[in-house]
Tab-separated table of C-alpha atoms and ligand atoms in Angstrom:
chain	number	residue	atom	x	y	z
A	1	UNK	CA	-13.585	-15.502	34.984
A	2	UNK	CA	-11.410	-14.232	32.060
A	3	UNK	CA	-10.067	-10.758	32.515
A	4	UNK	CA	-11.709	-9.771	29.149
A	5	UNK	CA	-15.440	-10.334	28.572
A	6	UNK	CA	-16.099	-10.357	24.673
A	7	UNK	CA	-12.860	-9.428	22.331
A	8	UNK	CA	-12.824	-8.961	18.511
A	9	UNK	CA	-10.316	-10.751	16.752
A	10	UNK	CA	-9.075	-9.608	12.860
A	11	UNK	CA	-9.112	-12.904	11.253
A	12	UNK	CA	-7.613	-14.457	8.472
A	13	UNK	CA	-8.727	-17.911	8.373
A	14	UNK	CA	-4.813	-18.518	8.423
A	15	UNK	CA	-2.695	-20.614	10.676
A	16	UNK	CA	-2.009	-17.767	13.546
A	17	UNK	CA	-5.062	-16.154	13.766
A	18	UNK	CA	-6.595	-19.880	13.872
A	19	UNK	CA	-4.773	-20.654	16.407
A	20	UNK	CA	-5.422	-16.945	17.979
A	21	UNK	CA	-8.978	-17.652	18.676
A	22	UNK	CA	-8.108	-20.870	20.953
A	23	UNK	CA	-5.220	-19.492	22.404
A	24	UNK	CA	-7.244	-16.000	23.844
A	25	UNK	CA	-10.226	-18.389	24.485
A	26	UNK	CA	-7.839	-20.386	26.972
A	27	UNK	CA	-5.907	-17.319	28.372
A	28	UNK	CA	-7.671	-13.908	27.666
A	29	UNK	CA	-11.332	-14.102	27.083
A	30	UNK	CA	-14.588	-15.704	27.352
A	31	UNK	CA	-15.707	-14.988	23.961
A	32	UNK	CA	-13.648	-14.149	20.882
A	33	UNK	CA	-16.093	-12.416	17.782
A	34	UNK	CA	-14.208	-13.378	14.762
A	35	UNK	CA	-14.097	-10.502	11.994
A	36	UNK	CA	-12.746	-11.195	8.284
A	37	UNK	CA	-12.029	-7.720	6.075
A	38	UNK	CA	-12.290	-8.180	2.358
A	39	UNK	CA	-9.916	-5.640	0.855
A	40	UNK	CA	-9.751	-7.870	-2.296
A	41	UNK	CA	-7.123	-10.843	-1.397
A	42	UNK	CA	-9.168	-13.249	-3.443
A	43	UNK	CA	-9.387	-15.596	-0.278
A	44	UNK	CA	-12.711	-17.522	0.589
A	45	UNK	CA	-14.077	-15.792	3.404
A	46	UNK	CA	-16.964	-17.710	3.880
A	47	UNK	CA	-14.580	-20.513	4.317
A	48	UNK	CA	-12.752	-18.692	6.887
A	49	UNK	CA	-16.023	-17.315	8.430
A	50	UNK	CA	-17.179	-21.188	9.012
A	51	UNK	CA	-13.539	-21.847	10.294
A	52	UNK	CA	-14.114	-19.673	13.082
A	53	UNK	CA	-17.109	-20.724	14.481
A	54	UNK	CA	-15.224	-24.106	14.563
A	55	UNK	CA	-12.595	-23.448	15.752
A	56	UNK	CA	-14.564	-21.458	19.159
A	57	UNK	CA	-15.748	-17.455	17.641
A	58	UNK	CA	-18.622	-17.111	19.529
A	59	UNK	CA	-19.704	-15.235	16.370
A	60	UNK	CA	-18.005	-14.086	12.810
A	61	UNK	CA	-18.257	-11.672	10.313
A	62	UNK	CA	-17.238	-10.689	6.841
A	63	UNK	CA	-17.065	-7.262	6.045
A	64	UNK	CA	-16.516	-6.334	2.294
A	65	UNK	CA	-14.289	-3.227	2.952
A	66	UNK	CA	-13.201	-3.109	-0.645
A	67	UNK	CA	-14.999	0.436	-1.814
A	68	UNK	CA	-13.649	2.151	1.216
A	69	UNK	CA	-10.184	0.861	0.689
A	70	UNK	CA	-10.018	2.074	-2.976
A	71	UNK	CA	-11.449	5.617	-2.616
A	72	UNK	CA	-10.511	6.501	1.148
A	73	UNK	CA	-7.432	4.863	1.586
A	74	UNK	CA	-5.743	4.227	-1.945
A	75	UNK	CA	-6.650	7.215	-4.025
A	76	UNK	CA	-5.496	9.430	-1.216
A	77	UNK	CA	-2.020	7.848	-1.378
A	78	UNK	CA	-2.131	7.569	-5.124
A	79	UNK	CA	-2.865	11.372	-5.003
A	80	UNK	CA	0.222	11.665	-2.724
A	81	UNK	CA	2.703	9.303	-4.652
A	82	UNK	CA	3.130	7.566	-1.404
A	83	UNK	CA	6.465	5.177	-1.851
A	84	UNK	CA	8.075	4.509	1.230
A	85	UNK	CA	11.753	4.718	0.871
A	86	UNK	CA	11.101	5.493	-2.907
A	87	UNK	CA	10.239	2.016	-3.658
A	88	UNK	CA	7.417	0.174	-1.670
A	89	UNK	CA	3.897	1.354	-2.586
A	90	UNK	CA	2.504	0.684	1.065
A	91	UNK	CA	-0.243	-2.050	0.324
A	92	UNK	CA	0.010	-3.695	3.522
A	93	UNK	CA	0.414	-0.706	5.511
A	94	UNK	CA	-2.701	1.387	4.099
A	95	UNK	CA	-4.515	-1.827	4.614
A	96	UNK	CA	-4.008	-1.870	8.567
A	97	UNK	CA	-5.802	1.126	9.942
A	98	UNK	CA	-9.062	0.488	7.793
A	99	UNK	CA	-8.825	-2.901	9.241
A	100	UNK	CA	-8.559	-1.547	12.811
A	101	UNK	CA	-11.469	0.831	12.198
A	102	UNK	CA	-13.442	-2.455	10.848
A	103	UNK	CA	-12.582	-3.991	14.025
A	104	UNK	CA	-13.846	-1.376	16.543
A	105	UNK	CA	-17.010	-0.899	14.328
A	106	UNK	CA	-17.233	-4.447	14.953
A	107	UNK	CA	-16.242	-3.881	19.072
A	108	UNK	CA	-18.934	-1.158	19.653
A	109	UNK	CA	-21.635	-3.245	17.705
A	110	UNK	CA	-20.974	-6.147	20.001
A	111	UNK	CA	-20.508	-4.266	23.082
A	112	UNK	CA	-16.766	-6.197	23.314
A	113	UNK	CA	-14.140	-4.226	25.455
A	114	UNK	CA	-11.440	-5.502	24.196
A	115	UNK	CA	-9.295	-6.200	20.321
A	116	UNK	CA	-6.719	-8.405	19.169
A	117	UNK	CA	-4.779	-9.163	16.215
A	118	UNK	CA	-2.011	-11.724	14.295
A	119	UNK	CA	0.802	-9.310	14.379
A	120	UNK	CA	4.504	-10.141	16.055
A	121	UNK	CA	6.436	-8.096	18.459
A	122	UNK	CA	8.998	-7.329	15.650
A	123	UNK	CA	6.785	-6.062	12.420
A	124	UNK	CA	5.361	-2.613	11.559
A	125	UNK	CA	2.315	-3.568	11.716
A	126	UNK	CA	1.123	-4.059	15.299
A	127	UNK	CA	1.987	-0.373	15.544
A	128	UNK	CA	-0.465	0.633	12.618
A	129	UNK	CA	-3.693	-1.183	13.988
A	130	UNK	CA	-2.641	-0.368	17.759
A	131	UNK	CA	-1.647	3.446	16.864
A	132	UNK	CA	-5.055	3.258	14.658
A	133	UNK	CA	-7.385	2.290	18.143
A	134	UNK	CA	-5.265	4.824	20.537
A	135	UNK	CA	-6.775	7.571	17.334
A	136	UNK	CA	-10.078	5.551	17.448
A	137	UNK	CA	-11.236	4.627	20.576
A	138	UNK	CA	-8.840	4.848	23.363
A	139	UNK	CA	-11.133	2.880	25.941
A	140	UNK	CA	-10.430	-0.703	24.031
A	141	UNK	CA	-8.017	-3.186	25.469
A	142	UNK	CA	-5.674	-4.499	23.024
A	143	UNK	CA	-4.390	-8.600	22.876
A	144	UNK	CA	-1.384	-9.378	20.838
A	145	UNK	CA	-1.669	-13.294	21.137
A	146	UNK	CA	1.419	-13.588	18.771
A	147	UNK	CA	3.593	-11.491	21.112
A	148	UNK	CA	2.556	-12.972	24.408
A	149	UNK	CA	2.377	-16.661	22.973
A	150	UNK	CA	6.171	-17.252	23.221
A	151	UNK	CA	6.897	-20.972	21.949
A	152	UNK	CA	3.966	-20.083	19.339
A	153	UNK	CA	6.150	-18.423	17.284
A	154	UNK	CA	7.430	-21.248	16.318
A	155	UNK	CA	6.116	-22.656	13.227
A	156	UNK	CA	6.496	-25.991	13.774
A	157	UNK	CA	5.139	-26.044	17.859
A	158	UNK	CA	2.396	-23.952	15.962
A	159	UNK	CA	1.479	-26.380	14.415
A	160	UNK	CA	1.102	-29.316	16.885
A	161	UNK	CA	-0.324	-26.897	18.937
A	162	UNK	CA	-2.933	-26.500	15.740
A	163	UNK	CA	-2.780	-30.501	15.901
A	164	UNK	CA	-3.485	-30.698	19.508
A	165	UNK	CA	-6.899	-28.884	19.291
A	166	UNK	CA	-8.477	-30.184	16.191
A	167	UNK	CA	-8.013	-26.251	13.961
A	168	UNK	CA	-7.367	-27.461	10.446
A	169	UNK	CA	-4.469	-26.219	8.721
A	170	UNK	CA	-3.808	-25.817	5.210
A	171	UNK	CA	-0.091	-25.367	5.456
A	172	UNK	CA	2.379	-27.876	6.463
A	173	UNK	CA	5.612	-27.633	8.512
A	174	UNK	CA	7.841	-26.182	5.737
A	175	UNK	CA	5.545	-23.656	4.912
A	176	UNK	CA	7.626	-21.054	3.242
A	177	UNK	CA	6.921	-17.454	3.208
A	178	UNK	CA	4.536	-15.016	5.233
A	179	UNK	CA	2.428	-13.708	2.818
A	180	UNK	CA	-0.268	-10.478	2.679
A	181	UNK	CA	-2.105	-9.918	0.128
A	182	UNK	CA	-4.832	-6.705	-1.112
A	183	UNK	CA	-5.833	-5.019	-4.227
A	184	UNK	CA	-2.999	-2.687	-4.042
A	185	UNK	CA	-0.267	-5.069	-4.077
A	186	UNK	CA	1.201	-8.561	-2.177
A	187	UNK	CA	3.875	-8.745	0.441
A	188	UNK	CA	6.107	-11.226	0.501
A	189	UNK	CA	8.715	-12.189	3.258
A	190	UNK	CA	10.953	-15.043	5.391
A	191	UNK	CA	12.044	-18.795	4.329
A	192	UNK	CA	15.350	-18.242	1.877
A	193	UNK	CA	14.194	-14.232	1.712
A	194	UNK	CA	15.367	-13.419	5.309
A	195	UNK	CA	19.080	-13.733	3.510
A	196	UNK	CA	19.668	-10.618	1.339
A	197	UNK	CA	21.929	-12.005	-0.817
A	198	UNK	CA	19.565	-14.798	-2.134
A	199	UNK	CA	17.556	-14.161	-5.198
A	200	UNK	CA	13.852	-14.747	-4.484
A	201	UNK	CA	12.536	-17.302	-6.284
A	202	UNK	CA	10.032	-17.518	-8.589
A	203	UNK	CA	7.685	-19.598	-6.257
A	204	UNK	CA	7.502	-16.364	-3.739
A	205	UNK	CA	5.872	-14.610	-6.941
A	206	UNK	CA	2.229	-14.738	-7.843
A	207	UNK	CA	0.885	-11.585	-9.102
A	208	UNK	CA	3.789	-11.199	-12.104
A	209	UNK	CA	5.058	-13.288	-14.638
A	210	UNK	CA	8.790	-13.457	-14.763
A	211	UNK	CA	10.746	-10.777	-17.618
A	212	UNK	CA	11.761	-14.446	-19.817
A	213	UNK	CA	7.664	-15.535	-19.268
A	214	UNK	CA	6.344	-12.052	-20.260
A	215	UNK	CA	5.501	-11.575	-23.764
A	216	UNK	CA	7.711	-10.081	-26.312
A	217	UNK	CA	5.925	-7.584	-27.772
A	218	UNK	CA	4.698	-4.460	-25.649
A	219	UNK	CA	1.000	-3.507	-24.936
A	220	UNK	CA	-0.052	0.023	-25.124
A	221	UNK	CA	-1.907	1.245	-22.456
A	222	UNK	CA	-4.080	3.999	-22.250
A	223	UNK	CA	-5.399	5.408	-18.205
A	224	UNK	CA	-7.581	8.075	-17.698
A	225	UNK	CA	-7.586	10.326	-14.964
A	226	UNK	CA	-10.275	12.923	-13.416
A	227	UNK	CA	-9.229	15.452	-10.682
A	228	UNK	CA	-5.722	12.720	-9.056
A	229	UNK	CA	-8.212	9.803	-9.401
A	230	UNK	CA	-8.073	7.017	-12.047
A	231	UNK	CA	-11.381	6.474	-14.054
A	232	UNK	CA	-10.827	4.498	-16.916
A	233	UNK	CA	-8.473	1.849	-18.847
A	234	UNK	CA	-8.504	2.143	-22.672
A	235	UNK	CA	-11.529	4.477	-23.088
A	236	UNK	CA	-13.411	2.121	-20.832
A	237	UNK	CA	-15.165	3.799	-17.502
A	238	UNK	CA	-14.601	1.534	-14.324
A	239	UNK	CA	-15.202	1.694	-10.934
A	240	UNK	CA	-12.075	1.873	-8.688
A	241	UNK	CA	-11.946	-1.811	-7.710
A	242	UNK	CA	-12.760	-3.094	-11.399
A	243	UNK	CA	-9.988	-0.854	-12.744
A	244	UNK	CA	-7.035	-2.022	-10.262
A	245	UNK	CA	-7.879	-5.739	-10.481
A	246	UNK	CA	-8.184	-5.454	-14.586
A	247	UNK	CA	-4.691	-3.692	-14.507
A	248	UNK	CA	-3.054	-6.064	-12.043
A	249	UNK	CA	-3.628	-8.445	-14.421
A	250	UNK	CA	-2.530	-6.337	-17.111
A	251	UNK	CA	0.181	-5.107	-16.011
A	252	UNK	CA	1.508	-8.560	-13.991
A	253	UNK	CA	1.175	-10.063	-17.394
A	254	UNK	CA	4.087	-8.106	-18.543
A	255	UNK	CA	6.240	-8.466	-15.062
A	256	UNK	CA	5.676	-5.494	-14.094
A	257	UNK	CA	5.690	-4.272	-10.118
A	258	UNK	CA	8.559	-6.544	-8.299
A	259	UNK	CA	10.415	-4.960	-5.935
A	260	UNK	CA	12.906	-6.657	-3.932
A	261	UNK	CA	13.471	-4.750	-0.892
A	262	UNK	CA	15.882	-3.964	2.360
A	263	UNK	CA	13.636	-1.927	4.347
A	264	UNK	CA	13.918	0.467	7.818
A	265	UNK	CA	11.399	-0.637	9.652
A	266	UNK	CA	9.642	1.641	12.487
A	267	UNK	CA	10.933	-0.870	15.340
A	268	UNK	CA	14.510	-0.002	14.017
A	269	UNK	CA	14.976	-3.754	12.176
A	270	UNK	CA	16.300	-3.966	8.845
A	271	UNK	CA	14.348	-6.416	6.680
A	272	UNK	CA	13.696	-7.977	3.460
A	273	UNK	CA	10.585	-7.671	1.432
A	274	UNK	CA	9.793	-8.653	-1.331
A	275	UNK	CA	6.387	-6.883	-3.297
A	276	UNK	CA	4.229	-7.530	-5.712
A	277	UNK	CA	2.118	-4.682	-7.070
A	278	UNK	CA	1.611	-4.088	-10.837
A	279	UNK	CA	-1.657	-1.617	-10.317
A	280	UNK	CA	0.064	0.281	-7.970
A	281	UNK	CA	3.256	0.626	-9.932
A	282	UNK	CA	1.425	1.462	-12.721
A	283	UNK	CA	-0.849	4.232	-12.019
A	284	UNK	CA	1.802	5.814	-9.371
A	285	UNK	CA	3.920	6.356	-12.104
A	286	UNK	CA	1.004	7.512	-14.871
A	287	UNK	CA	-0.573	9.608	-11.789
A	288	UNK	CA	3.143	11.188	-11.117
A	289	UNK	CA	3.427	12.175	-14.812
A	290	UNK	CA	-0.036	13.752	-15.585
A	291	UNK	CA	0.510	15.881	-11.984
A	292	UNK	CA	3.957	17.137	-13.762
A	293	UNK	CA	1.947	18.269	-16.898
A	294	UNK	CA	-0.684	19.857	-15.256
A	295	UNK	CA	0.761	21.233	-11.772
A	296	UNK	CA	3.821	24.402	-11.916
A	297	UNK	CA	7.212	23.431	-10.996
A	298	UNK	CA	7.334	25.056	-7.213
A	299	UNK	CA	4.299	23.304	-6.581
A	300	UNK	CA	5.383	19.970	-7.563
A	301	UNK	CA	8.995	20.387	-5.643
A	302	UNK	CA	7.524	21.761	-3.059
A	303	UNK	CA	4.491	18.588	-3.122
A	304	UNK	CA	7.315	15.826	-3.331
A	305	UNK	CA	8.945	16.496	0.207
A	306	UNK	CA	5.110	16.370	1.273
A	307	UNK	CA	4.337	13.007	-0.533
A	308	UNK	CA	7.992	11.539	1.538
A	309	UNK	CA	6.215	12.236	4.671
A	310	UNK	CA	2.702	10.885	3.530
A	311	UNK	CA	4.645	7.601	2.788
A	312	UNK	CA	6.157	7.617	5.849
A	313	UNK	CA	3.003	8.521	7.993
A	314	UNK	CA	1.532	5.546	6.321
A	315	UNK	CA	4.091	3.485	7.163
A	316	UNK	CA	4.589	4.625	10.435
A	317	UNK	CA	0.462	3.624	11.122
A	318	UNK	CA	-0.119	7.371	11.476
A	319	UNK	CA	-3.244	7.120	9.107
A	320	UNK	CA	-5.558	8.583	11.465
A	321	UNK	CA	-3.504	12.176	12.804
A	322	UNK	CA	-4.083	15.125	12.328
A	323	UNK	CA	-0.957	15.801	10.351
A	324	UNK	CA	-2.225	13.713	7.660
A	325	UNK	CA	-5.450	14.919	7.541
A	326	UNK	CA	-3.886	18.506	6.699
A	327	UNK	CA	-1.796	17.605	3.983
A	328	UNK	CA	-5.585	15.512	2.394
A	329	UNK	CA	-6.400	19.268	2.154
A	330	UNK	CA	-2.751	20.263	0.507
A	331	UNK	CA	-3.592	17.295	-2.243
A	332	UNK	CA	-7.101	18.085	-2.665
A	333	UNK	CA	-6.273	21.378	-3.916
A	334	UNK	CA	-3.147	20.123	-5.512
A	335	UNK	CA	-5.549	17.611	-7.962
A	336	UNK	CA	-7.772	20.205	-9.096
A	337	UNK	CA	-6.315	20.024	-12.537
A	338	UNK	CA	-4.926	16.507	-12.689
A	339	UNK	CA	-7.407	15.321	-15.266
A	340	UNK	CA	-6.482	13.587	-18.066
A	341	UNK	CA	-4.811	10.665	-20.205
A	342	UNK	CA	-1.444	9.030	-19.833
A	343	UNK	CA	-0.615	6.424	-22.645
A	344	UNK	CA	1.867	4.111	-21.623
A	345	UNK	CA	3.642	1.124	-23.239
A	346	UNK	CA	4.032	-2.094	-21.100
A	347	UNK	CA	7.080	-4.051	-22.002
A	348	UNK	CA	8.894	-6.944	-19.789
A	349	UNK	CA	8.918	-5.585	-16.550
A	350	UNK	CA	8.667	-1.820	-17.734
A	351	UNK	CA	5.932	0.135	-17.913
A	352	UNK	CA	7.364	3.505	-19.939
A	353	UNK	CA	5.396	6.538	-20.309
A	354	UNK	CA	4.918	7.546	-24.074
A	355	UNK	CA	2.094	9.815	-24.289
A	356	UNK	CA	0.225	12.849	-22.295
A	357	UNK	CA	-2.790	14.637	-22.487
A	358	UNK	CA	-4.568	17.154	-20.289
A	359	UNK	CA	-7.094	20.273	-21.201
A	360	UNK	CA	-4.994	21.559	-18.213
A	361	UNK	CA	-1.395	20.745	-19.657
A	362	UNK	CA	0.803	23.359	-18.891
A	363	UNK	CA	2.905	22.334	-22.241
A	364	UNK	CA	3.054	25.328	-24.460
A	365	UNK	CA	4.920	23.932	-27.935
A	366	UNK	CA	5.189	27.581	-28.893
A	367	UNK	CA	7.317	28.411	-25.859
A	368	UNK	CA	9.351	24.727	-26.335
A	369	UNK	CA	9.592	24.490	-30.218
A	370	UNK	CA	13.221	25.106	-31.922
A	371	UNK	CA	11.291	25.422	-34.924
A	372	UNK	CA	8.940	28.090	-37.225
A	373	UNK	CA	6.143	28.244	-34.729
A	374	UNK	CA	8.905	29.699	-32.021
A	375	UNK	CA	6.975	32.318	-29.679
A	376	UNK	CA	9.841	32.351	-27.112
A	377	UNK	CA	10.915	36.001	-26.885
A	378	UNK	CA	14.325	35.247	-27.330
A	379	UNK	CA	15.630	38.554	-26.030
A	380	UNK	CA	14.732	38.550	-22.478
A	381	UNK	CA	16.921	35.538	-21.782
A	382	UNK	CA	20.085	37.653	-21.527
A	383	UNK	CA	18.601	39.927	-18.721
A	384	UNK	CA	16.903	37.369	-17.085
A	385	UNK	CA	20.461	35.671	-16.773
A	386	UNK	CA	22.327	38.758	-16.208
A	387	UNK	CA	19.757	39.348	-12.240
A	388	UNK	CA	19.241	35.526	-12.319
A	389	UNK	CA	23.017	34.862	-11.741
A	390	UNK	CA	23.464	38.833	-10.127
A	391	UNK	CA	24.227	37.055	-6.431
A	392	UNK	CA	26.687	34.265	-7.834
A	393	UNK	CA	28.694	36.816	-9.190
A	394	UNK	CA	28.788	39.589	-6.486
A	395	UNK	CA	30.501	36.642	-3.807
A	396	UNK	CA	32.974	35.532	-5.999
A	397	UNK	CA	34.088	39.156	-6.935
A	398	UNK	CA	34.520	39.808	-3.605
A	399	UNK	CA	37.927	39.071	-2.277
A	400	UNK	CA	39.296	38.514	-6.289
B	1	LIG	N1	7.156	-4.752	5.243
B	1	LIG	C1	5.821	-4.455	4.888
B	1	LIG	C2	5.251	-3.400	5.775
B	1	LIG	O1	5.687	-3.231	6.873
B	1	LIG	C3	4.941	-5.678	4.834
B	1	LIG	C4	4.728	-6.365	6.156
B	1	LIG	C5	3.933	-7.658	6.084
B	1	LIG	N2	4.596	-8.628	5.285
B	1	LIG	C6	4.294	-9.913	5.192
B	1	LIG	N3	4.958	-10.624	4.329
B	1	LIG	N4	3.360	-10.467	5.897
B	1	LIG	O2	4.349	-2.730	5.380
């Protein structure tokens, strides 16, 4: 008797979590439910489903989780211009706690009592899905086969090990990178990337052409935007998922959305990343702009210190606290008025913001003009100057 009746494994179809659902079968449990979450990595799932069953799930399932990910995970963080350490636009990490609430939908349906997943003692994101449960459903025991497993870790012993017990793999011993992959953008680490100094290669790209492959003449853009949420591509209405795989293709066309990273990981590990993610890049920097147009100036100040710590809650797998549900409210309110249409030019590896429009904008040409149509009462600068700068100039007389 296994110390864990039934436990629900988040599967991949991939060479770990393969040879996950052996390894807890052997050690942990005496039945392992197999669960694959579409949040739009263009794998065969089906394939992976089938894989399971082969390779000893008692049972598997595929659960498209693609329309939650877009409008309860993404546009939130889109309406927070969440980049953690100004850079990285978080696809893996908002990907992990909708997975872990997948899995414990999964866990209650079965009646399992315990979860595992893929992750390693040294990454992020064990933290997220086991942070994401403690928020969820305290009562479920948690398996990390890949931080228990020891010799495992190593690829190549991974592989006879894969060898040994008949689970077909699709890569082979020099395998390069590890690789995750959503709609919101592709992650791309270790092989020749763990040393900083090395430029990645093109091969650890797939999302974005390189600047000499993109073409050389730009492509205007135009996004619309109702209330912080994007709603349409040149004049063309699309659902959430339809408009970030259209633009990844758009915008990867053009290069645009590589990031080459040293990151501070929550474990305290510096590491290299490298990202992929030409939606994201895209409309965080269109969704930035119209929010500027619309929104006053203490708002937005005060809103960017906010949006650090949404980045970092996401990061830090504190999707599901209470702290972030508060500031949901702050950006609800904050998107009120962040309707309307950013025009943007897409040109080897930039994407460059050349137009604005909002029934909301807050850009009064009278006030800005330097010509005719002037309405800028002129005179009340000088006062305004004269109490603006009134401290300033009482500390430095003192003591003249
Ligand atoms: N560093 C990123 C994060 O913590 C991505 C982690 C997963 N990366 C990978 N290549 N599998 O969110």
């Amino acid at each position: 008797m296994k110390e864990i009746k039934k436990i629900v494994l988040a599967y991949s179809g991939g060479l770990d979590t393969s040879i996950a659902v052996r390894w807890l079968l052997e050690h942990k449990a005496e039945e392992v439910v197999a669960v694959s979450i579409d949040l739009g990595q263009n794998e065969d799932l089906e394939a992976a489903k089938q894989k399971a069953l082969k390779v000893g799930a008692s049972q598997a399932f595929i659960i498209d989780a693609r329309k939650e990910f877009v409008e309860d995970f993404i546009f939130p963080s889109l309406q927070a211009n969440a980049k953690y350490e100004f850079d990285y636009p978080l696809a893996t990490a908002i990907g992990r706690p909708l997975i872990a609430k997948c899995l414990n939908d999964i866990a209650v349906q079965t009646q399992a009592d315990a979860v595992a997943h893929g992750c390693t003692a040294k990454g992020n994101d064990q933290v997220r899905f086991e942070v994401s449960w403690l928020a969820l459903n305290p009562q479920l025991k948690v398996i990390a086969p890949a931080r228990e497993w020891g010799e495992l870790c190593n690829r190549n012993l991974a592989i006879d090990y894969a060898a040994k017990h008949n689970i077909p793999v699709n890569s082979t011993k020099k395998s390069l990178y590890s690789i995750d992959l959503n709609l919101w953008g592709r992650s791309v680490e270790c092989g020749i990337l763990e040393d900083p100094w090395v430029e990645p290669p093109e091969d650890a790209y797939s999302l974005t052409k390189s600047l000499i492959e993109a073409p050389n003449t730009p492509e205007y853009l135009e996004i619309g935007f109702e209330k912080g949420i994007p709603i349409s591509l040149n004049n063309e209405r699309l659902d959430g998922i339809s408009l970030i795989e259209k633009l990844n293709i758009i915008a990867g066309e053009h290069g645009i959305g590589r990031l080459d990273q040293v990151e501070n990981r929550l474990v305290g590990i510096k590491s290299r990343e490298i990202y992929e993610a030409p939606a994201a890049m895209v409309l965080l920097k269109a969704h930035r702009e119209l929010e500027y147009l619309v929104n006053p100036k203490d708002l937005m100040h005060f809103k960017a210190g906010l949006d650090q710590k949404y980045a970092e809650l996401i990061y830090n797998g504190l999707w599901f606290s209470p702290l972030r549900e508060a500031l949901d409210g702050f950006n609800q309110k904050t998107q009120q008025r962040v309707t309307g249409t950013l025009r943007l030019k897409l040109y080897k590896g930039n994407c460059i913001v050349v137009g604005r429009k909002s029934e909301f904008s807050l850009y009064n040409e009278g006030l800005a003009t330097y010509d005719a149509k002037d309405t800028f009462d002129h005179a009340s600068a000088q006062g305004f100057i004269k109490l603006f700068g009134l401290g300033v100039k009482s500390f430095y007389e003192v003591g003249k």
